[in-house]
Short mmCIF file of C-alpha atoms and ligand atoms in Angstrom, two decimals:
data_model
loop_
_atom_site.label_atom_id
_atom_site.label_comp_id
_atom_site.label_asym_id
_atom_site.label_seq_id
_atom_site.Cartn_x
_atom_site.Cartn_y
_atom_site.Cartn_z
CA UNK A 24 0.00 0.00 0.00
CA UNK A 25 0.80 3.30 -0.54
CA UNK A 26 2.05 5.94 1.81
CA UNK A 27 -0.01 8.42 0.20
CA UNK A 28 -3.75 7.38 -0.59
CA UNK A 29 -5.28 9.42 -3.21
CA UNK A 30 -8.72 10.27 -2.74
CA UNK A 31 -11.24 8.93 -5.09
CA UNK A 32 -11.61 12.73 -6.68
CA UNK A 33 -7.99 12.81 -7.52
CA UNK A 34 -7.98 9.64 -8.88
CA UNK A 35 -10.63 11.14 -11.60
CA UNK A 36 -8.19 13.96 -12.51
CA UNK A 37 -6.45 14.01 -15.97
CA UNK A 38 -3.62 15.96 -17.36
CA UNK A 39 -5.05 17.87 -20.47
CA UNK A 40 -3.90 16.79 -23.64
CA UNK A 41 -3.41 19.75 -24.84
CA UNK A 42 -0.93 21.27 -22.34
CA UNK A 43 1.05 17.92 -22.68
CA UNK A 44 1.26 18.35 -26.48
CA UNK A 45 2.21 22.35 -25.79
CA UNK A 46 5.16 20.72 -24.10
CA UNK A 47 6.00 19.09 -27.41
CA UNK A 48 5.70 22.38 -29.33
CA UNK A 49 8.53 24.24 -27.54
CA UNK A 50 10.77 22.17 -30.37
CA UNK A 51 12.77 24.23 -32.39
CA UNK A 52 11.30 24.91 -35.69
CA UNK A 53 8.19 23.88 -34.87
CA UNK A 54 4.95 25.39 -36.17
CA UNK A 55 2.13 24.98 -33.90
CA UNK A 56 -1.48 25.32 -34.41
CA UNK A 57 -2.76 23.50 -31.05
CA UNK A 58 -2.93 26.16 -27.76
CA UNK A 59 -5.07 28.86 -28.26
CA UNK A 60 -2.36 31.45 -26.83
CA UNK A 61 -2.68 34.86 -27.50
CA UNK A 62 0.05 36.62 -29.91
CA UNK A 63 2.49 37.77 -27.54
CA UNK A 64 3.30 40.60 -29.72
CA UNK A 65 -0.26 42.12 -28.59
CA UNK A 66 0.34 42.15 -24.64
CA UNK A 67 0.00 45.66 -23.64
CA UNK A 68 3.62 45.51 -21.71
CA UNK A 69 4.51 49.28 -22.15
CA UNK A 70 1.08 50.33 -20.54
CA UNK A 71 1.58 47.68 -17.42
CA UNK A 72 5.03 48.85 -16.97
CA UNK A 73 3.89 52.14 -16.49
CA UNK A 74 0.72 51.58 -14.55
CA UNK A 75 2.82 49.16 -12.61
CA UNK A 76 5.23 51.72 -11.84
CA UNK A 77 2.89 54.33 -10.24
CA UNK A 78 0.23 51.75 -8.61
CA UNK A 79 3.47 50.78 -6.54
CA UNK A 80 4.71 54.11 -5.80
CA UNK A 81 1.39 55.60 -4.94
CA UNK A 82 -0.92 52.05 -3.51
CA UNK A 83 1.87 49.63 -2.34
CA UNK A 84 0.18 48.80 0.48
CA UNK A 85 -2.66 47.72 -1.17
CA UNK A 86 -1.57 46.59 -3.87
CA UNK A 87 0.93 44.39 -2.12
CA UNK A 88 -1.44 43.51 0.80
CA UNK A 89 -4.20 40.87 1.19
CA UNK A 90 -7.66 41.55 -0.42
CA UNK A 91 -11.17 40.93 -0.19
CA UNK A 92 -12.37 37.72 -1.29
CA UNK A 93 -14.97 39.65 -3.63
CA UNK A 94 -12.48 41.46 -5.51
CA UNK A 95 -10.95 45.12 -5.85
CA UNK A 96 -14.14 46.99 -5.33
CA UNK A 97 -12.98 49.38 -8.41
CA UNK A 98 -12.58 46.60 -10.67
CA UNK A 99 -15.46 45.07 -9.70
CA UNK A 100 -17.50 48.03 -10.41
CA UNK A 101 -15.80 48.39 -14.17
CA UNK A 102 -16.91 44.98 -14.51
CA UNK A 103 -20.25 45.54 -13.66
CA UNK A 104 -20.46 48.43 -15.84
CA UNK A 105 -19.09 46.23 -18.72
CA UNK A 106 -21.73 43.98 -18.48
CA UNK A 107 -24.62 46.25 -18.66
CA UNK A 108 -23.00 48.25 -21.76
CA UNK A 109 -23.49 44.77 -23.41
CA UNK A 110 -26.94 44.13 -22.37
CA UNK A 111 -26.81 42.58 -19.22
CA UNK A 112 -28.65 45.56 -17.34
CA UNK A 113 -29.63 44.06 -14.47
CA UNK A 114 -25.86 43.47 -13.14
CA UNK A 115 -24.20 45.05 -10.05
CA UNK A 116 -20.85 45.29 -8.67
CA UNK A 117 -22.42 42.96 -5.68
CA UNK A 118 -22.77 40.09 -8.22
CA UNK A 119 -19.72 40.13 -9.13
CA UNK A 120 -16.91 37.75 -8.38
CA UNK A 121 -13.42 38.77 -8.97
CA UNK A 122 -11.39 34.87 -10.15
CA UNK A 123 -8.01 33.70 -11.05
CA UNK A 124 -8.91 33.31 -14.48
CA UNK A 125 -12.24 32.16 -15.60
CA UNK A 126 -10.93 28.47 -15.06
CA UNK A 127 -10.85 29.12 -11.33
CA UNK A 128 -14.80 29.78 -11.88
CA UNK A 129 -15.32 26.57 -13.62
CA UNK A 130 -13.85 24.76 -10.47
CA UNK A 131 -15.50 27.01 -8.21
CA UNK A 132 -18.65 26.04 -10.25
CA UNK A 133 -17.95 22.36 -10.33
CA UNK A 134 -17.51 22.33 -6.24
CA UNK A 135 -20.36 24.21 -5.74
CA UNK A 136 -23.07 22.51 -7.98
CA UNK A 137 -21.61 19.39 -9.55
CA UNK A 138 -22.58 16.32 -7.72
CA UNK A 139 -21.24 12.68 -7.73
CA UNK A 140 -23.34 11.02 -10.46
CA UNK A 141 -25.85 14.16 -11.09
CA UNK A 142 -25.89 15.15 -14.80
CA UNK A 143 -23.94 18.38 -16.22
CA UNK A 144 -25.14 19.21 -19.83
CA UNK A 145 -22.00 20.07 -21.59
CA UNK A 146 -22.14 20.73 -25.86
CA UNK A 147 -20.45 18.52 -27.91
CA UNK A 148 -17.72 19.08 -28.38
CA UNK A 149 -16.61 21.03 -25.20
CA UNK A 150 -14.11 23.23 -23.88
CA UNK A 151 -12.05 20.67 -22.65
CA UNK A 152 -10.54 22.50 -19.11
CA UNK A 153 -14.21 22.78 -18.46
CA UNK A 154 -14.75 19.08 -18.52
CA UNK A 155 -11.11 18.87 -16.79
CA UNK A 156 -12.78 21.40 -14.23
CA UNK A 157 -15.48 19.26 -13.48
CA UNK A 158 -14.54 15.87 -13.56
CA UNK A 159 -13.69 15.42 -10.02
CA UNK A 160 -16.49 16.54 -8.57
CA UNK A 161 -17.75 13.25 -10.34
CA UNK A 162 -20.39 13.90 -12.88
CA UNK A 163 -21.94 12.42 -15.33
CA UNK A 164 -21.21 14.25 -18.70
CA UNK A 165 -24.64 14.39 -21.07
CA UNK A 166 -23.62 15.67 -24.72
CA UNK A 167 -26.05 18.01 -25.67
CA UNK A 168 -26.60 17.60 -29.81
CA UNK A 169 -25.52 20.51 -31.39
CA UNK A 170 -25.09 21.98 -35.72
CA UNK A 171 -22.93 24.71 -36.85
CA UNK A 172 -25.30 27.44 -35.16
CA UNK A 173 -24.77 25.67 -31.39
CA UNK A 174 -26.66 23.42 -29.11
CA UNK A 175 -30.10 22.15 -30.65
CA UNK A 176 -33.26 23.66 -27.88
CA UNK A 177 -34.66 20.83 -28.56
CA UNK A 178 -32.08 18.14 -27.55
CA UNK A 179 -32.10 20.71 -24.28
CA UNK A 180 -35.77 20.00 -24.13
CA UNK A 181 -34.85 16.29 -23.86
CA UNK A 182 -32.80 16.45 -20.85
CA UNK A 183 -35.61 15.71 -18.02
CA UNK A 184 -36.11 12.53 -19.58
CA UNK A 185 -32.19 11.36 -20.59
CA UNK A 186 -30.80 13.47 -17.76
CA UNK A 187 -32.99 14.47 -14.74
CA UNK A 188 -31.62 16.45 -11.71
CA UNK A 189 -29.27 17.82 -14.55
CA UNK A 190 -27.37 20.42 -12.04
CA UNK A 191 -27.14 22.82 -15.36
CA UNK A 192 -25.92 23.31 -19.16
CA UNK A 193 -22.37 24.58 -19.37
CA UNK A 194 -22.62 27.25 -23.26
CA UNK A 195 -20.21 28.52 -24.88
CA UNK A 196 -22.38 31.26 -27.34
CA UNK A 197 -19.46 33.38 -28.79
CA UNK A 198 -16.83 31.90 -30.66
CA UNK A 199 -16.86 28.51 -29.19
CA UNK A 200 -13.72 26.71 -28.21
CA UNK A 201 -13.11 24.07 -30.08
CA UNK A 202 -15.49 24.64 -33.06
CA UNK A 203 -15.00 28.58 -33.37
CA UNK A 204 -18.77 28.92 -34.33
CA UNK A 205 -21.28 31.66 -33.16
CA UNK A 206 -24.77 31.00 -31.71
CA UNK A 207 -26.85 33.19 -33.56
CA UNK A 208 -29.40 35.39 -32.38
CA UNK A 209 -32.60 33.02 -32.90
CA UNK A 210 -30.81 30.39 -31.42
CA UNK A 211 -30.20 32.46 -27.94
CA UNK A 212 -33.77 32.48 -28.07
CA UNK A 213 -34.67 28.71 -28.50
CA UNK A 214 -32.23 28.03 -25.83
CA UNK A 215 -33.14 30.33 -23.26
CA UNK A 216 -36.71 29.47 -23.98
CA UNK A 217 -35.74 25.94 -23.89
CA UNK A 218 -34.00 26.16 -20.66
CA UNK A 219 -36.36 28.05 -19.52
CA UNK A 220 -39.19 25.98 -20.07
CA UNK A 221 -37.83 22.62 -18.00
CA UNK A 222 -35.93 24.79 -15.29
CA UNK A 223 -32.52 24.05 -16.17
CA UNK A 224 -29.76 26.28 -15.17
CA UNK A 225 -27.17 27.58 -17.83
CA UNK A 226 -23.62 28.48 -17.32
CA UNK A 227 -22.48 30.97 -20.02
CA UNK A 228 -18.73 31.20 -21.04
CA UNK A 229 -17.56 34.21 -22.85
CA UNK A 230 -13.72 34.49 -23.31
CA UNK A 231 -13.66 34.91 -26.88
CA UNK A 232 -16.57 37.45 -27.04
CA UNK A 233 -14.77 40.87 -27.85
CA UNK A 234 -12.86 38.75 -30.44
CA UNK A 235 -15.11 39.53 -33.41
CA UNK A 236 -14.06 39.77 -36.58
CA UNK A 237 -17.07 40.47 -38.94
CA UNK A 238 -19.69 41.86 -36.57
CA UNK A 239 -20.10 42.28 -32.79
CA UNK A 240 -21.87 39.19 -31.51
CA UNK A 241 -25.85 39.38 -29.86
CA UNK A 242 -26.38 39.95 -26.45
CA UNK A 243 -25.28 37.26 -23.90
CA UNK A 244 -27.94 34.33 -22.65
CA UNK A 245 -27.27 36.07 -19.09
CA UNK A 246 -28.75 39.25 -20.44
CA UNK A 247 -32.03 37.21 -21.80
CA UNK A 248 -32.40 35.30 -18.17
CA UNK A 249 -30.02 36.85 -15.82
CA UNK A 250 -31.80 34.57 -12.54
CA UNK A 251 -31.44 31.29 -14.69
CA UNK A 252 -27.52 31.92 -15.58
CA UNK A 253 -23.80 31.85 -14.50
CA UNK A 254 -21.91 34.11 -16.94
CA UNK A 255 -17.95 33.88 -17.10
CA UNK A 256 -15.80 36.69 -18.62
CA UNK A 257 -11.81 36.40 -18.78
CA UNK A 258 -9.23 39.33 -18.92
CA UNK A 259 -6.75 36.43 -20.70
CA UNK A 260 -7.93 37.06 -24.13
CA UNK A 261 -8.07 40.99 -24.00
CA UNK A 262 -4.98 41.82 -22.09
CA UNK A 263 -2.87 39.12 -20.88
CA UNK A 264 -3.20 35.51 -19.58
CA UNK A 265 -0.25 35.48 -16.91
CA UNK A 266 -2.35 38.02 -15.28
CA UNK A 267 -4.56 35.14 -14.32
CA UNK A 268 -7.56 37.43 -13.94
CA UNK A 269 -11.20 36.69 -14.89
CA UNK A 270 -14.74 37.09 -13.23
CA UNK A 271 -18.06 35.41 -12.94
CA UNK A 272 -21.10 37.12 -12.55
CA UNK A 273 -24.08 35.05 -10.52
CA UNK A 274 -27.53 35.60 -9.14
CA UNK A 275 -27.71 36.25 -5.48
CA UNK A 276 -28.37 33.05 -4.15
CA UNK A 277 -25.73 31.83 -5.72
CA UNK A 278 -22.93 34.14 -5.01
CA UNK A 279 -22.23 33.20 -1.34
CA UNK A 280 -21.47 29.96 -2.00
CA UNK A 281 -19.68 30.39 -4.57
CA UNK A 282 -17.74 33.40 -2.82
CA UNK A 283 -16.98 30.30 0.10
CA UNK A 284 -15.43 28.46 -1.96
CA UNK A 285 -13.29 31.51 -3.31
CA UNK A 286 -12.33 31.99 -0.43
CA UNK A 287 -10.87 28.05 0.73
CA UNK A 288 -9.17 27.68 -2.60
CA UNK A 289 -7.21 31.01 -2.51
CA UNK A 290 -8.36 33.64 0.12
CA UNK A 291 -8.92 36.24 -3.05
CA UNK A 292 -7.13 36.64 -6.65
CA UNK A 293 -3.77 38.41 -6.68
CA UNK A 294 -4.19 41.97 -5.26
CA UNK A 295 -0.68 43.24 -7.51
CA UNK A 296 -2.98 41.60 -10.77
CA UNK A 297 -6.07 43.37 -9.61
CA UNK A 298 -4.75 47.17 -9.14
CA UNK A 299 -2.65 46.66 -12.65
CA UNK A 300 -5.78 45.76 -14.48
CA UNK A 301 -7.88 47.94 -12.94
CA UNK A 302 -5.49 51.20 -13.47
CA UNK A 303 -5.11 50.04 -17.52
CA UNK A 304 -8.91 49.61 -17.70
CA UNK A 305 -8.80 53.85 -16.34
CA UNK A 306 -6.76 54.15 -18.91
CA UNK A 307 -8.68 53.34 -21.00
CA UNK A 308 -6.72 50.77 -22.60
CA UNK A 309 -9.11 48.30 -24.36
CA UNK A 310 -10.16 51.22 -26.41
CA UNK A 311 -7.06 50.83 -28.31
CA UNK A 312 -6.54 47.26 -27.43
CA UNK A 313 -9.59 45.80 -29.01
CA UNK A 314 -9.52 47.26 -32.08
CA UNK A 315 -5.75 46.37 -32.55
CA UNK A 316 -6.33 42.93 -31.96
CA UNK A 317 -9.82 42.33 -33.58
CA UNK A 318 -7.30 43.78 -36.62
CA UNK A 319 -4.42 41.54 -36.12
CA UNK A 320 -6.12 38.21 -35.57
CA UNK A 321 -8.31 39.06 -38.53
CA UNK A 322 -5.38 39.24 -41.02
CA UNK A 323 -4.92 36.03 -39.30
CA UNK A 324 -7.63 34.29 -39.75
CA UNK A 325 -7.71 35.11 -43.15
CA UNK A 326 -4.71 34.23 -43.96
CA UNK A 327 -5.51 30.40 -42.55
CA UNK A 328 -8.57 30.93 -44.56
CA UNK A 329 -6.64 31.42 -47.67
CA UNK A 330 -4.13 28.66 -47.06
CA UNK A 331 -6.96 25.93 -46.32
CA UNK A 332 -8.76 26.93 -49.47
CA UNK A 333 -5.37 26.44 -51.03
CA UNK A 334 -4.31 23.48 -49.72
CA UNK A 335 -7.48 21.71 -48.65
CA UNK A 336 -10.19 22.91 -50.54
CA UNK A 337 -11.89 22.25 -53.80
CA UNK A 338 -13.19 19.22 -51.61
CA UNK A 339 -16.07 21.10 -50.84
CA UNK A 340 -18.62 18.56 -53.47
CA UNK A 341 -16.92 15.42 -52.03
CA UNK A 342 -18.28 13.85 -49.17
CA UNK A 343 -14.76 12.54 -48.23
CA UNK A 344 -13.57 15.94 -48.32
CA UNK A 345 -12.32 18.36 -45.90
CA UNK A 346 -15.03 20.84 -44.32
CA UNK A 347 -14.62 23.99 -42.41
CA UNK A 348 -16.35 27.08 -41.93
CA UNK A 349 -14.74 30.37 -41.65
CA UNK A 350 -14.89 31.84 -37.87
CA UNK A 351 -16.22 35.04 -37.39
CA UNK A 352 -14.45 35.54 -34.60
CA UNK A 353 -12.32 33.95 -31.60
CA UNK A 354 -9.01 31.97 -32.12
CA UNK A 355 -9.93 28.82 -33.98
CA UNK A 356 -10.94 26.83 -37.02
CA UNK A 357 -12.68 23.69 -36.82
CA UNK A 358 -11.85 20.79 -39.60
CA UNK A 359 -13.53 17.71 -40.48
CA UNK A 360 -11.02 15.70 -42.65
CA UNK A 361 -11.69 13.29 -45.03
CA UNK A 362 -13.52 10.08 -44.01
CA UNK A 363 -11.23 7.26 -43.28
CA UNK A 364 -8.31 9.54 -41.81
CA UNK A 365 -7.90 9.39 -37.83
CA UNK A 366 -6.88 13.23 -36.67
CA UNK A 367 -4.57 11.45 -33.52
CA UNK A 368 -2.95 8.97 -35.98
CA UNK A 369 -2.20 11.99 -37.92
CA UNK A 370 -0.84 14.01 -35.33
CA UNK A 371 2.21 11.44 -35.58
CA UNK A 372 3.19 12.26 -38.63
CA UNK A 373 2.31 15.99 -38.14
CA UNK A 374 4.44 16.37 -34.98
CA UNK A 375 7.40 15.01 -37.52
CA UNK A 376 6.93 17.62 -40.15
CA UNK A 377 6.75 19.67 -37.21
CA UNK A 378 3.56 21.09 -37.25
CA UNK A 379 1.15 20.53 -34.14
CA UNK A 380 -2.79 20.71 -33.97
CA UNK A 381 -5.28 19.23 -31.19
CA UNK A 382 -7.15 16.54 -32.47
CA UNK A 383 -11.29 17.08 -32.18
CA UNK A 384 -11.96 13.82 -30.15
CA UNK A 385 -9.82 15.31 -27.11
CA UNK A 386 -12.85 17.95 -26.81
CA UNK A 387 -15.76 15.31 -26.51
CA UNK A 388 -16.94 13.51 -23.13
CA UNK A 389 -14.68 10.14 -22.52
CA UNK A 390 -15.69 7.25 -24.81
CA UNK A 391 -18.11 9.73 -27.29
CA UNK A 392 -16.47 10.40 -30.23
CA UNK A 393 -17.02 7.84 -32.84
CA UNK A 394 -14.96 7.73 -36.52
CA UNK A 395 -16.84 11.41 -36.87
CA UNK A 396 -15.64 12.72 -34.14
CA UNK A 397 -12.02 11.09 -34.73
CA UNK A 398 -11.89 12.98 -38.00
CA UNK A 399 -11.59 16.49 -36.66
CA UNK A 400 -8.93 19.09 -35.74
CA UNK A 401 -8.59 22.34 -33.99
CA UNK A 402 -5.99 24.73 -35.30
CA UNK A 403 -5.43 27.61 -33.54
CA UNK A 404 -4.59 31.03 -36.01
CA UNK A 405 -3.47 33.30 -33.44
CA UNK A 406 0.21 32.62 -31.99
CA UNK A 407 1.69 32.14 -35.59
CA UNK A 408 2.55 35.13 -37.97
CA UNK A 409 0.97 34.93 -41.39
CA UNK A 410 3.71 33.43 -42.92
CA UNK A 411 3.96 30.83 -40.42
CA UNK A 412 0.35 30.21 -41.08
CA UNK A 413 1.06 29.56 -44.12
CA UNK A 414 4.19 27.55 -44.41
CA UNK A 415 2.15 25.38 -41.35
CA UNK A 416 -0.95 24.47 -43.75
CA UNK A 417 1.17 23.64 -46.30
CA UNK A 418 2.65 21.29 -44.24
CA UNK A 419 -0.61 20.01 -43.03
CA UNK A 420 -1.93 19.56 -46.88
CA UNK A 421 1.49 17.46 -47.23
CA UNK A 422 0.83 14.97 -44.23
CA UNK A 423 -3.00 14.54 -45.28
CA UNK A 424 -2.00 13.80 -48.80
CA UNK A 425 0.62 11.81 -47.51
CA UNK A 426 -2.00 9.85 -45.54
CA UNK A 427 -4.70 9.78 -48.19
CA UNK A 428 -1.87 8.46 -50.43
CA UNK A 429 -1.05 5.04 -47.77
CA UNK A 430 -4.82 4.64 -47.80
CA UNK A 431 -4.25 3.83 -51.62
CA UNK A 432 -7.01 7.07 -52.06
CA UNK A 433 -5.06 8.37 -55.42
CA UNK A 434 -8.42 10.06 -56.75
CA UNK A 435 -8.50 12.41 -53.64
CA UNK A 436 -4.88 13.55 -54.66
CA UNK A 437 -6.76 15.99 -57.01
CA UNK A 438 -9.94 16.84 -54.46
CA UNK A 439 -7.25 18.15 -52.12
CA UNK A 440 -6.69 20.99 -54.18
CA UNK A 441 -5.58 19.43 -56.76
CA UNK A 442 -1.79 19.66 -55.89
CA UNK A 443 1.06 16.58 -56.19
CA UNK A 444 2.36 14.91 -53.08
CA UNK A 445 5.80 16.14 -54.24
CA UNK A 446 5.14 19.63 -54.61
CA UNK A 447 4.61 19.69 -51.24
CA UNK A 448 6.83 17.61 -49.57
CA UNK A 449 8.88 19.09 -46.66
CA UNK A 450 11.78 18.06 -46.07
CA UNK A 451 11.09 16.28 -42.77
CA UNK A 452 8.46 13.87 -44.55
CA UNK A 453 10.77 13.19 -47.71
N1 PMP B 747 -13.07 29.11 -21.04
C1 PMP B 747 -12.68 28.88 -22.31
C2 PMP B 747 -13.70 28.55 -23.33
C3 PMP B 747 -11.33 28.97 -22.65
O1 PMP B 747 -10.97 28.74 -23.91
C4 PMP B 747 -10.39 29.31 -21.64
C5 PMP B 747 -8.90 29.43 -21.95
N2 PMP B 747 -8.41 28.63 -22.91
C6 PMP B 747 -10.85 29.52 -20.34
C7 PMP B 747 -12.19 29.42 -20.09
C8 PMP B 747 -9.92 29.85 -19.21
O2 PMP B 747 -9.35 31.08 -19.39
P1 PMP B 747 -8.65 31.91 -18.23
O3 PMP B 747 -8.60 31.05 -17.01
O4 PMP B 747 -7.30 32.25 -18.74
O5 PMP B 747 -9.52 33.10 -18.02
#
């Protein structure tokens, strides 16, 4: 026997696959489309410096000093005010709980409502530190169906049946992590009705939100049924993730609790984090900020627009083809390969011609994805330049010819753009 006995929740925990393959992608040379980080070039580092310089000549102590659980009551109140600028009227600084990231709000969520054996309505696919976040409070996972536009109201209305004491349906309406898609506005309707109708409480995640490219996305679900809903906002995406700082917003009965168990897990977020973000946002920083990056990670996803047509596409007629749509926002593309090809087989020979993307079945619940679900790939368009983007996809065209090719699929050759295996071959694969 052990010295040290884990306890059955521990025992449920699993590293991400994702941060283990990031581990793989510090390789020289290679050309990774898996983590969704943030271009570095776009952290606002000359502003922090010199906020950081006069919050700790003029508020060391409290910058430096231990905090309310709550939050900074200043930043608190810009959240607030945030909110209700986007629709959410109804919001006050009160409701509002200052996190280490929005990831420490999934756990808090997860301790708070999750239940050994209760249902949790997650989409499928998932955000997968969500379903990381929750597993060891011991759920059990129901897939909600969903199509390009989101989760399907009436799968939702299904739930008392397949799933009853469901403890709530964790959304992610803007710019979805894995699939990048948007819920559209009729669809926030269906599923707030929806939820609505058999009393089923929604969690709404929103890092990706300000990250539009074509047009500003509708209002939240929170905004449509503020008692019913748990919305989760992130300051990772705008300004920096080693800040660590995000915020969830909850209805009154709620907020104790979950303000508890803020305050067991880490007394209250980093007070140093807190001031700096809070003196940018007076600053008035995201005014510049937003539109920069909206700008930047356009071009980007453009270009990985342009490079999949190129290298992928004309497979759009073939059923065995490679499918995507273009995201309108957010940090990812979603792609269903051709049928036969495996997406973590691939990664093999992808990691080779050094190139890295997640494969799709990593973001469904344990033991759900079937050869569908096998057949699709995140790639992330926001840490590489343009050029990289497109030197990566060409890569990526190489290995899935290259794989078509063992199959013994030579007609495809030409549906994949129409472009020789040799043409393309890097040298790592030749
Ligand atoms: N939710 C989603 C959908 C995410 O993609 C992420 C980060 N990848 C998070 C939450 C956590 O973000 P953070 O803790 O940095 O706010």
């Amino acid at each position: 026997m052990s010295l040290w006995n884990l306890s059955r929740r521990s025992q449920a925990m699993q590293s991400s696959a994702i941060r283990e393959l990031l581990k793989l992608c510090e390789r020289p040379g290679m050309l990774s489309m898996a983590g969704g980080l943030p271009a570095a070039e776009s952290f606002p580092a000359e502003a922090l410096r010199s906020v950081a310089d006069r919050v700790l000549r003029e508020q060391p102590a409290a910058a430096l000093q231990y905090g309310a659980s709550e939050g900074l009551a200043g930043l608190r109140e810009w959240v607030a005010a945030h909110l209700r600028s986007q629709g959410m009227t109804t919001v006050s600084a009160a409701q509002v709980l200052i996190t280490s990231g929005s990831q420490q709000g999934l756990d808090l969520l997860g301790k708070v409502l999750a239940e050994q054996g209760a249902p949790l309505a997650v989409e499928a696919p998932s955000y997968l530190g969500a379903l990381q976040a929750f597993t060891p409070y011991g759920p059990r996972f129901v897939p909600i169906a969903c199509d390009d536009d989101g989760p399907l109201p009436d799968d939702l209305l299904t739930l008392p049946q397949r799933a009853p004491g469901c403890r709530f349906a964790y959304l992610l309406p803007n710019f979805q992590n894995p699939t990048g898609r948007l819920m559209p506005e009729a669809r926030r309707q269906g599923i707030v009705a929806a939820a609505q109708q058999i009393g089923l409480p929604l969690v709404e995640d929103n890092p990706y939100g300000e990250l539009w490219y074509d047009a500003p996305p509708p209002a939240p679900l929170a905004a449509r049924w503020p008692e019913g809903t748990v919305y989760l906002g992130s300051f990772s995406k705008v300004l920096a993730p080693g800040l660590r700082l995000g915020y969830l917003v909850a209805p009154p009965a709620l907020f104790e609790r979950l303000l508890q168990a803020k305050q067991a897990s880490d007394l209250h977020s980093s007070s140093l984090a807190q001031h700096l973000v809070l003196a940018l946002l007076q600053k008035d920083v995201l005014t510049h900020q937003l539109p920069a990056l909206r700008a930047r990670y356009r071009v980007s996803r453009d270009a990985m627009q342009a490079a999949l047509q190129r290298e992928l596409g004309g497979l759009g007629d073939s059923p065995e083809g490679c499918r995507w749509a273009t995201p309108q926002g957010g940090m990812f593309f979603w792609l269903t390969l051709p049928a036969g090809l495996d997406a973590q087989r691939l990664l093999e020979q992808a990691l080779a011609a050094s190139i890295a993307f997640v494969p799709g079945a990593e973001f469904f619940v344990t033991g759900t994805a079937g050869p569908a679900e096998r057949r699709t790939v995140r790639l992330s368009f926001v840490t590489l330049s343009p050029a990289q983007i497109d030197e990566a996809v060409r890569r990526l065209g190489t290995v899935l010819r290259a794989a078509l090719a063992a199959q013994g699929r030579g007609p495809l050759e030409g549906a994949l753009g129409g472009r020789t295996e040799s043409r393309h071959a890097t040298p790592e694969l030749s």
